[in-house]
Amino acid sequence: MGTGHIRRDVISGAIAWSQSNQPEFGDGRRIDEIFGEDCFDLAEMDRRLPRPVIAELRRTIEDGHRLERNTADAVAEAMKDWAVERGATHFTHWFHPLTGTTAEKHDSLFTPDGAGHLIAKLSGSGLIQGEPDASSFPSGGLRPTFEARGYTAWDATSPAFITRGVNSATLCIPTAFVSWTGIALDKKTPLLRSMDAISEQAMRVLRFFGTDEGVSRVISNMGCEQEYFLIDSHFLASRPDLLLCQRTLFGAQPAKGQELSDHYFGAIPERVLAFMAEVERELYRVGVPVQTRHNEVAPGQYEIAPLYEQANIASDHQMVLMETLKRVAPRYGLHALLHEKPFAGVNGSGKHTNWSLSTSTGVNLLDPRDETHTNMQFLIFLGAVIRAVHLHADLLRASVASAGNDHRLGAHEAPPAIISIFLGDMLTDLLDQFEHGQPTRTLQGGTLDLGASTLPHIPRDAGDRNRTSPLAFTGNKFEFRAVGSTMTAAWPLTVLNTIVADSLDNLCTELERVTGSDRSPESIQAAVFGVMHRVVTEHRDIVFNGDGYSDGWVEESEQRGLPNIQHSSEALLCIQNPKNVALLERFGVLNETEISARVHAYMEKLVMTVNIEATTMVRMVEQKILPAAHRYQGHLAETAAATESAGTECIGLRDKLESHVELCEKLQQSVQRLQAETEAIPEDVFEAGGFLASRLRPAMEDLREIVDILELRMPSELWPTPCYRDMLFLK
Ligand code: ADP
Ligand code: MG
């Protein structure tokens, strides 16, 4: 099938969209009317449950206490009634296995009563606990398949919701997933444990400063900015790489890329905007508070960001959001690509993960306020983050390791694989002051006069932004930018919570020791300044405000002794460094068995992903590209022969034929080499990880280079797959 054929198809698809055929949008109701209607949140429970039950439930949801069994029975009954009223027929314990996606097994809410009727039922035990046959989920070699038992346990803090499809409505109950022996096999369990760990340590700090009154716990918050690409769904059928790997494995650069910056923040194309609006409506319905939408840097790239929420809820919502993008796109003839690097040569996609800590009473503990140098408590939280990231940069890097992210980190468009912190002018000035003595001032941003009398004076931040930093302080939160677009943000956040919990523990212990029984303001201030002086002298190397994309930084970071771990296969191994195992164990986030299981499962996924990509490349070349190239070779040879037999020389054509044959030979050799490498992947998953970096990926790159040259030299109607230009620019 030639490109000509595909393009006519696509263009008619796009025209059909713009002329008619547009899906019915909504049901005329306003978004505030639909917000949360399919979400069983506290407001809904308040309406349906007796006061004592609500009080008990609040103790769990807001204060982190364990749930009583009779409370669960009452909640189950109310949840079932609500779901059935809203048309649900089934329920599922919804969880996040180590595959990185979500899992669900639907059970009917209805059972026959023996007298010819169906009755709806959901017991407290059915709500609290499930037992899926979980043998096929990755367990990192923990369980042979004959030991299949696994349990799901209700996460009461994350609201249940209803997913709707054609002919179906299913009650989804967010759960944690563990093995029969209680080993965490999912991404939620450690996240919840890390939230407890950081809450406990942060509460100690609040008690030290006497700011804990009325505070029952400290909450870690998360707000994720999700980047993604949209392509016309027609292209999928003729691109096996997109279908199987969600990224293009071949593709020459189009004449125009992102260099004009004419897409970024541009007017959103009509079809895309229609799609976005429907995604948002679906998300509002289940209570996901989406806020921001815009075009991203690369042509065909977009972003959606919800308002931040408590980390485990935000993480659940993040999974719903990714699933919704993928589910709604086909209704608009589109396909959503969430991969970190769907197209070479233009920007990849990240999931900037914004993180902050707040008290249960709503105070943001990372807010520096105006006179920051006098804000002792903030300084301790800041110091803890600096120390944590310096000591555990390797673990943070490991938390964002994946096959897809390897194409993004350090590729001069996303943060480098070197972990550092950007603090901006104001906080950096404070560190300078601590280094040389006691801080006496806080830099102020002032105001900007725009020079036109009709424009207002606007307040200016005390520092600029830095897009190149993996972890940037952005006003009253940190933004972890190294997280990849397909990832479950739960794991990077688990690591962030745990390493900061450890440093809060460290700094708070010192504050308590130094001040002893003297908790006067002077004593506290002296202790804080002492602690901050130590943090600055020992850990300042992790702070970098310069250009993270520059080669100079690679050298400088090496001198500073910061790890620069390029390959995910290498990064994953860091999780097992003794200091990291000790840390995760000490805070009860993951034990040694859980850690080794995780490393094994992630490594296995990495190896399998790259193996699928390599095999797809070989098949595309053998089944599509080489046959097309040979067909072209035949055309050239025939034309040359016919021209010469007509008595005319054709030197240029002969040259073209020769160089084409030469390129085809190179292609043949390169594909054979890649085929041989896929067959040589070692059995042992850890050896295989190293093999990816040293052998398999270089062979893939070599093959791609040849194919991309060939694409530019061949007539487009003979080229067997849609090209970058069409996929990126047809909206
Ligand atoms: P940017 O300017 O960085 O692109 P966006 O508006 O796209 O910002 O997204 C910022 C994200 O950070 C949103 O999800 C927002 O809700 C979240 N956010 C804002 N304040 C906090 C906070 N205190 N803690 C965690 N996340 C936050
Ligand atoms: Mg941002």
mmCIF file with all atom_site columns, N, CA, C and O in Angstrom, residues 34-71:
data_model
loop_
_atom_site.group_PDB
_atom_site.id
_atom_site.type_symbol
_atom_site.label_atom_id
_atom_site.label_alt_id
_atom_site.label_comp_id
_atom_site.label_asym_id
_atom_site.label_entity_id
_atom_site.label_seq_id
_atom_site.pdbx_PDB_ins_code
_atom_site.Cartn_x
_atom_site.Cartn_y
_atom_site.Cartn_z
_atom_site.occupancy
_atom_site.B_iso_or_equiv
_atom_site.pdbx_formal_charge
_atom_site.auth_seq_id
_atom_site.auth_comp_id
_atom_site.auth_asym_id
_atom_site.auth_atom_id
_atom_site.pdbx_PDB_model_num
ATOM 1   N N  . ILE A 1 34 ? -22.169 18.149 36.206 1.00 0.00 ? 34 ILE A N  1
ATOM 2   C CA . ILE A 1 34 ? -21.735 16.759 36.047 1.00 0.00 ? 34 ILE A CA 1
ATOM 3   C C  . ILE A 1 34 ? -20.528 16.421 36.919 1.00 0.00 ? 34 ILE A C  1
ATOM 4   O O  . ILE A 1 34 ? -20.214 15.270 37.127 1.00 0.00 ? 34 ILE A O  1
ATOM 5   N N  . PHE A 1 35 ? -19.867 17.449 37.485 1.00 0.00 ? 35 PHE A N  1
ATOM 6   C CA . PHE A 1 35 ? -18.627 17.181 38.217 1.00 0.00 ? 35 PHE A CA 1
ATOM 7   C C  . PHE A 1 35 ? -18.869 16.198 39.373 1.00 0.00 ? 35 PHE A C  1
ATOM 8   O O  . PHE A 1 35 ? -19.698 16.430 40.243 1.00 0.00 ? 35 PHE A O  1
ATOM 9   N N  . GLY A 1 36 ? -18.168 15.093 39.343 1.00 0.00 ? 36 GLY A N  1
ATOM 10  C CA . GLY A 1 36 ? -18.212 14.132 40.442 1.00 0.00 ? 36 GLY A CA 1
ATOM 11  C C  . GLY A 1 36 ? -19.459 13.271 40.515 1.00 0.00 ? 36 GLY A C  1
ATOM 12  O O  . GLY A 1 36 ? -19.637 12.521 41.467 1.00 0.00 ? 36 GLY A O  1
ATOM 13  N N  . GLU A 1 37 ? -20.336 13.330 39.485 1.00 0.00 ? 37 GLU A N  1
ATOM 14  C CA . GLU A 1 37 ? -21.591 12.572 39.618 1.00 0.00 ? 37 GLU A CA 1
ATOM 15  C C  . GLU A 1 37 ? -21.360 11.063 39.592 1.00 0.00 ? 37 GLU A C  1
ATOM 16  O O  . GLU A 1 37 ? -22.162 10.309 40.126 1.00 0.00 ? 37 GLU A O  1
ATOM 17  N N  . ASP A 1 38 ? -20.273 10.622 38.995 1.00 0.00 ? 38 ASP A N  1
ATOM 18  C CA . ASP A 1 38 ? -19.974 9.186  38.990 1.00 0.00 ? 38 ASP A CA 1
ATOM 19  C C  . ASP A 1 38 ? -18.833 8.851  39.938 1.00 0.00 ? 38 ASP A C  1
ATOM 20  O O  . ASP A 1 38 ? -18.033 7.940  39.685 1.00 0.00 ? 38 ASP A O  1
ATOM 21  N N  . CYS A 1 39 ? -18.739 9.621  41.018 1.00 0.00 ? 39 CYS A N  1
ATOM 22  C CA . CYS A 1 39 ? -17.655 9.432  41.971 1.00 0.00 ? 39 CYS A CA 1
ATOM 23  C C  . CYS A 1 39 ? -18.266 9.360  43.368 1.00 0.00 ? 39 CYS A C  1
ATOM 24  O O  . CYS A 1 39 ? -19.013 10.242 43.776 1.00 0.00 ? 39 CYS A O  1
ATOM 25  N N  . PHE A 1 40 ? -17.962 8.288  44.090 1.00 0.00 ? 40 PHE A N  1
ATOM 26  C CA . PHE A 1 40 ? -18.553 8.089  45.421 1.00 0.00 ? 40 PHE A CA 1
ATOM 27  C C  . PHE A 1 40 ? -17.651 8.758  46.450 1.00 0.00 ? 40 PHE A C  1
ATOM 28  O O  . PHE A 1 40 ? -16.881 8.109  47.156 1.00 0.00 ? 40 PHE A O  1
ATOM 29  N N  . ASP A 1 41 ? -17.754 10.086 46.508 1.00 0.00 ? 41 ASP A N  1
ATOM 30  C CA . ASP A 1 41 ? -16.848 10.844 47.379 1.00 0.00 ? 41 ASP A CA 1
ATOM 31  C C  . ASP A 1 41 ? -17.494 11.106 48.741 1.00 0.00 ? 41 ASP A C  1
ATOM 32  O O  . ASP A 1 41 ? -18.623 10.685 49.001 1.00 0.00 ? 41 ASP A O  1
ATOM 33  N N  . LEU A 1 42 ? -16.782 11.834 49.581 1.00 0.00 ? 42 LEU A N  1
ATOM 34  C CA . LEU A 1 42 ? -17.283 12.091 50.937 1.00 0.00 ? 42 LEU A CA 1
ATOM 35  C C  . LEU A 1 42 ? -18.639 12.797 50.929 1.00 0.00 ? 42 LEU A C  1
ATOM 36  O O  . LEU A 1 42 ? -19.507 12.502 51.756 1.00 0.00 ? 42 LEU A O  1
ATOM 37  N N  . ALA A 1 43 ? -18.836 13.698 49.964 1.00 0.00 ? 43 ALA A N  1
ATOM 38  C CA . ALA A 1 43 ? -20.102 14.431 49.893 1.00 0.00 ? 43 ALA A CA 1
ATOM 39  C C  . ALA A 1 43 ? -21.251 13.448 49.668 1.00 0.00 ? 43 ALA A C  1
ATOM 40  O O  . ALA A 1 43 ? -22.312 13.542 50.305 1.00 0.00 ? 43 ALA A O  1
ATOM 41  N N  . GLU A 1 44 ? -21.028 12.494 48.769 1.00 0.00 ? 44 GLU A N  1
ATOM 42  C CA . GLU A 1 44 ? -22.055 11.486 48.475 1.00 0.00 ? 44 GLU A CA 1
ATOM 43  C C  . GLU A 1 44 ? -22.286 10.601 49.704 1.00 0.00 ? 44 GLU A C  1
ATOM 44  O O  . GLU A 1 44 ? -23.421 10.268 50.043 1.00 0.00 ? 44 GLU A O  1
ATOM 45  N N  . MET A 1 45 ? -21.199 10.239 50.369 1.00 0.00 ? 45 MET A N  1
ATOM 46  C CA . MET A 1 45 ? -21.326 9.391  51.562 1.00 0.00 ? 45 MET A CA 1
ATOM 47  C C  . MET A 1 45 ? -22.086 10.134 52.656 1.00 0.00 ? 45 MET A C  1
ATOM 48  O O  . MET A 1 45 ? -22.910 9.551  53.355 1.00 0.00 ? 45 MET A O  1
ATOM 49  N N  . ASP A 1 46 ? -21.783 11.425 52.775 1.00 0.00 ? 46 ASP A N  1
ATOM 50  C CA . ASP A 1 46 ? -22.474 12.260 53.765 1.00 0.00 ? 46 ASP A CA 1
ATOM 51  C C  . ASP A 1 46 ? -23.983 12.189 53.589 1.00 0.00 ? 46 ASP A C  1
ATOM 52  O O  . ASP A 1 46 ? -24.734 12.162 54.553 1.00 0.00 ? 46 ASP A O  1
ATOM 53  N N  . ARG A 1 47 ? -24.411 12.184 52.329 1.00 0.00 ? 47 ARG A N  1
ATOM 54  C CA . ARG A 1 47 ? -25.849 12.149 52.043 1.00 0.00 ? 47 ARG A CA 1
ATOM 55  C C  . ARG A 1 47 ? -26.469 10.805 52.406 1.00 0.00 ? 47 ARG A C  1
ATOM 56  O O  . ARG A 1 47 ? -27.642 10.718 52.683 1.00 0.00 ? 47 ARG A O  1
ATOM 57  N N  . ARG A 1 48 ? -25.671 9.736  52.366 1.00 0.00 ? 48 ARG A N  1
ATOM 58  C CA . ARG A 1 48 ? -26.250 8.402  52.443 1.00 0.00 ? 48 ARG A CA 1
ATOM 59  C C  . ARG A 1 48 ? -25.977 7.637  53.731 1.00 0.00 ? 48 ARG A C  1
ATOM 60  O O  . ARG A 1 48 ? -26.588 6.611  53.979 1.00 0.00 ? 48 ARG A O  1
ATOM 61  N N  . LEU A 1 49 ? -25.016 8.105  54.525 1.00 0.00 ? 49 LEU A N  1
ATOM 62  C CA . LEU A 1 49 ? -24.613 7.300  55.681 1.00 0.00 ? 49 LEU A CA 1
ATOM 63  C C  . LEU A 1 49 ? -24.926 8.000  57.001 1.00 0.00 ? 49 LEU A C  1
ATOM 64  O O  . LEU A 1 49 ? -24.869 9.229  57.080 1.00 0.00 ? 49 LEU A O  1
ATOM 65  N N  . PRO A 1 50 ? -25.225 7.219  58.043 1.00 0.00 ? 50 PRO A N  1
ATOM 66  C CA . PRO A 1 50 ? -25.481 7.811  59.358 1.00 0.00 ? 50 PRO A CA 1
ATOM 67  C C  . PRO A 1 50 ? -24.234 8.503  59.908 1.00 0.00 ? 50 PRO A C  1
ATOM 68  O O  . PRO A 1 50 ? -23.100 8.118  59.555 1.00 0.00 ? 50 PRO A O  1
ATOM 69  N N  . ARG A 1 51 ? -24.452 9.476  60.777 1.00 0.00 ? 51 ARG A N  1
ATOM 70  C CA . ARG A 1 51 ? -23.347 10.284 61.301 1.00 0.00 ? 51 ARG A CA 1
ATOM 71  C C  . ARG A 1 51 ? -22.172 9.505  61.901 1.00 0.00 ? 51 ARG A C  1
ATOM 72  O O  . ARG A 1 51 ? -21.020 9.788  61.581 1.00 0.00 ? 51 ARG A O  1
ATOM 73  N N  . PRO A 1 52 ? -22.459 8.512  62.770 1.00 0.00 ? 52 PRO A N  1
ATOM 74  C CA . PRO A 1 52 ? -21.326 7.802  63.384 1.00 0.00 ? 52 PRO A CA 1
ATOM 75  C C  . PRO A 1 52 ? -20.445 7.102  62.336 1.00 0.00 ? 52 PRO A C  1
ATOM 76  O O  . PRO A 1 52 ? -19.223 7.061  62.467 1.00 0.00 ? 52 PRO A O  1
ATOM 77  N N  . VAL A 1 53 ? -21.098 6.592  61.300 1.00 0.00 ? 53 VAL A N  1
ATOM 78  C CA . VAL A 1 53 ? -20.323 5.905  60.242 1.00 0.00 ? 53 VAL A CA 1
ATOM 79  C C  . VAL A 1 53 ? -19.438 6.918  59.524 1.00 0.00 ? 53 VAL A C  1
ATOM 80  O O  . VAL A 1 53 ? -18.258 6.679  59.262 1.00 0.00 ? 53 VAL A O  1
ATOM 81  N N  . ILE A 1 54 ? -20.014 8.082  59.227 1.00 0.00 ? 54 ILE A N  1
ATOM 82  C CA . ILE A 1 54 ? -19.252 9.135  58.558 1.00 0.00 ? 54 ILE A CA 1
ATOM 83  C C  . ILE A 1 54 ? -18.065 9.568  59.419 1.00 0.00 ? 54 ILE A C  1
ATOM 84  O O  . ILE A 1 54 ? -16.934 9.722  58.931 1.00 0.00 ? 54 ILE A O  1
ATOM 85  N N  . ALA A 1 55 ? -18.327 9.707  60.724 1.00 0.00 ? 55 ALA A N  1
ATOM 86  C CA . ALA A 1 55 ? -17.256 10.147 61.622 1.00 0.00 ? 55 ALA A CA 1
ATOM 87  C C  . ALA A 1 55 ? -16.112 9.129  61.591 1.00 0.00 ? 55 ALA A C  1
ATOM 88  O O  . ALA A 1 55 ? -14.931 9.482  61.504 1.00 0.00 ? 55 ALA A O  1
ATOM 89  N N  . GLU A 1 56 ? -16.482 7.853  61.627 1.00 0.00 ? 56 GLU A N  1
ATOM 90  C CA . GLU A 1 56 ? -15.503 6.763  61.601 1.00 0.00 ? 56 GLU A CA 1
ATOM 91  C C  . GLU A 1 56 ? -14.709 6.791  60.280 1.00 0.00 ? 56 GLU A C  1
ATOM 92  O O  . GLU A 1 56 ? -13.483 6.670  60.252 1.00 0.00 ? 56 GLU A O  1
ATOM 93  N N  . LEU A 1 57 ? -15.456 6.997  59.204 1.00 0.00 ? 57 LEU A N  1
ATOM 94  C CA . LEU A 1 57 ? -14.846 7.016  57.877 1.00 0.00 ? 57 LEU A CA 1
ATOM 95  C C  . LEU A 1 57 ? -13.878 8.198  57.737 1.00 0.00 ? 57 LEU A C  1
ATOM 96  O O  . LEU A 1 57 ? -12.786 8.070  57.179 1.00 0.00 ? 57 LEU A O  1
ATOM 97  N N  . ARG A 1 58 ? -14.283 9.328  58.277 1.00 0.00 ? 58 ARG A N  1
ATOM 98  C CA . ARG A 1 58 ? -13.412 10.503 58.222 1.00 0.00 ? 58 ARG A CA 1
ATOM 99  C C  . ARG A 1 58 ? -12.105 10.251 58.962 1.00 0.00 ? 58 ARG A C  1
ATOM 100 O O  . ARG A 1 58 ? -11.049 10.738 58.574 1.00 0.00 ? 58 ARG A O  1
ATOM 101 N N  . ARG A 1 59 ? -12.201 9.491  60.064 1.00 0.00 ? 59 ARG A N  1
ATOM 102 C CA . ARG A 1 59 ? -10.988 9.175  60.816 1.00 0.00 ? 59 ARG A CA 1
ATOM 103 C C  . ARG A 1 59 ? -9.993  8.421  59.921 1.00 0.00 ? 59 ARG A C  1
ATOM 104 O O  . ARG A 1 59 ? -8.794  8.587  60.014 1.00 0.00 ? 59 ARG A O  1
ATOM 105 N N  . THR A 1 60 ? -10.537 7.597  59.031 1.00 0.00 ? 60 THR A N  1
ATOM 106 C CA . THR A 1 60 ? -9.665  6.859  58.110 1.00 0.00 ? 60 THR A CA 1
ATOM 107 C C  . THR A 1 60 ? -9.177  7.773  56.983 1.00 0.00 ? 60 THR A C  1
ATOM 108 O O  . THR A 1 60 ? -7.987  7.874  56.703 1.00 0.00 ? 60 THR A O  1
ATOM 109 N N  . ILE A 1 61 ? -10.133 8.458  56.362 1.00 0.00 ? 61 ILE A N  1
ATOM 110 C CA . ILE A 1 61 ? -9.799  9.228  55.169 1.00 0.00 ? 61 ILE A CA 1
ATOM 111 C C  . ILE A 1 61 ? -8.939  10.441 55.511 1.00 0.00 ? 61 ILE A C  1
ATOM 112 O O  . ILE A 1 61 ? -7.951  10.732 54.840 1.00 0.00 ? 61 ILE A O  1
ATOM 113 N N  . GLU A 1 62 ? -9.315  11.139 56.580 1.00 0.00 ? 62 GLU A N  1
ATOM 114 C CA . GLU A 1 62 ? -8.611  12.387 56.870 1.00 0.00 ? 62 GLU A CA 1
ATOM 115 C C  . GLU A 1 62 ? -7.461  12.210 57.847 1.00 0.00 ? 62 GLU A C  1
ATOM 116 O O  . GLU A 1 62 ? -6.460  12.920 57.772 1.00 0.00 ? 62 GLU A O  1
ATOM 117 N N  . ASP A 1 63 ? -7.599  11.272 58.788 1.00 0.00 ? 63 ASP A N  1
ATOM 118 C CA . ASP A 1 63 ? -6.559  11.165 59.813 1.00 0.00 ? 63 ASP A CA 1
ATOM 119 C C  . ASP A 1 63 ? -5.704  9.914  59.690 1.00 0.00 ? 63 ASP A C  1
ATOM 120 O O  . ASP A 1 63 ? -4.775  9.701  60.469 1.00 0.00 ? 63 ASP A O  1
ATOM 121 N N  . GLY A 1 64 ? -6.036  9.061  58.715 1.00 0.00 ? 64 GLY A N  1
ATOM 122 C CA . GLY A 1 64 ? -5.175  7.912  58.470 1.00 0.00 ? 64 GLY A CA 1
ATOM 123 C C  . GLY A 1 64 ? -5.336  6.755  59.444 1.00 0.00 ? 64 GLY A C  1
ATOM 124 O O  . GLY A 1 64 ? -4.399  5.986  59.641 1.00 0.00 ? 64 GLY A O  1
ATOM 125 N N  . HIS A 1 65 ? -6.529  6.593  60.067 1.00 0.00 ? 65 HIS A N  1
ATOM 126 C CA . HIS A 1 65 ? -6.730  5.445  60.964 1.00 0.00 ? 65 HIS A CA 1
ATOM 127 C C  . HIS A 1 65 ? -7.268  4.242  60.208 1.00 0.00 ? 65 HIS A C  1
ATOM 128 O O  . HIS A 1 65 ? -7.908  4.387  59.172 1.00 0.00 ? 65 HIS A O  1
ATOM 129 N N  . ARG A 1 66 ? -7.041  3.057  60.775 1.00 0.00 ? 66 ARG A N  1
ATOM 130 C CA . ARG A 1 66 ? -7.531  1.835  60.132 1.00 0.00 ? 66 ARG A CA 1
ATOM 131 C C  . ARG A 1 66 ? -9.061  1.773  60.210 1.00 0.00 ? 66 ARG A C  1
ATOM 132 O O  . ARG A 1 66 ? -9.662  2.239  61.169 1.00 0.00 ? 66 ARG A O  1
ATOM 133 N N  . LEU A 1 67 ? -9.659  1.152  59.179 1.00 0.00 ? 67 LEU A N  1
ATOM 134 C CA . LEU A 1 67 ? -11.127 1.126  59.097 1.00 0.00 ? 67 LEU A CA 1
ATOM 135 C C  . LEU A 1 67 ? -11.708 -0.059 59.872 1.00 0.00 ? 67 LEU A C  1
ATOM 136 O O  . LEU A 1 67 ? -11.192 -1.163 59.801 1.00 0.00 ? 67 LEU A O  1
ATOM 137 N N  . GLU A 1 68 ? -12.806 0.180  60.625 1.00 0.00 ? 68 GLU A N  1
ATOM 138 C CA . GLU A 1 68 ? -13.475 -0.912 61.346 1.00 0.00 ? 68 GLU A CA 1
ATOM 139 C C  . GLU A 1 68 ? -14.373 -1.688 60.388 1.00 0.00 ? 68 GLU A C  1
ATOM 140 O O  . GLU A 1 68 ? -14.935 -1.134 59.450 1.00 0.00 ? 68 GLU A O  1
ATOM 141 N N  . ARG A 1 69 ? -14.564 -2.967 60.719 1.00 0.00 ? 69 ARG A N  1
ATOM 142 C CA . ARG A 1 69 ? -15.320 -3.850 59.843 1.00 0.00 ? 69 ARG A CA 1
ATOM 143 C C  . ARG A 1 69 ? -16.795 -3.416 59.678 1.00 0.00 ? 69 ARG A C  1
ATOM 144 O O  . ARG A 1 69 ? -17.338 -3.407 58.569 1.00 0.00 ? 69 ARG A O  1
ATOM 145 N N  . ASN A 1 70 ? -17.433 -3.034 60.807 1.00 0.00 ? 70 ASN A N  1
ATOM 146 C CA . ASN A 1 70 ? -18.857 -2.674 60.672 1.00 0.00 ? 70 ASN A CA 1
ATOM 147 C C  . ASN A 1 70 ? -19.046 -1.382 59.875 1.00 0.00 ? 70 ASN A C  1
ATOM 148 O O  . ASN A 1 70 ? -20.069 -1.180 59.224 1.00 0.00 ? 70 ASN A O  1
ATOM 149 N N  . THR A 1 71 ? -18.028 -0.526 59.891 1.00 0.00 ? 71 THR A N  1
ATOM 150 C CA . THR A 1 71 ? -18.087 0.675  59.046 1.00 0.00 ? 71 THR A CA 1
ATOM 151 C C  . THR A 1 71 ? -18.096 0.248  57.579 1.00 0.00 ? 71 THR A C  1
ATOM 152 O O  . THR A 1 71 ? -18.861 0.763  56.764 1.00 0.00 ? 71 THR A O  1
#
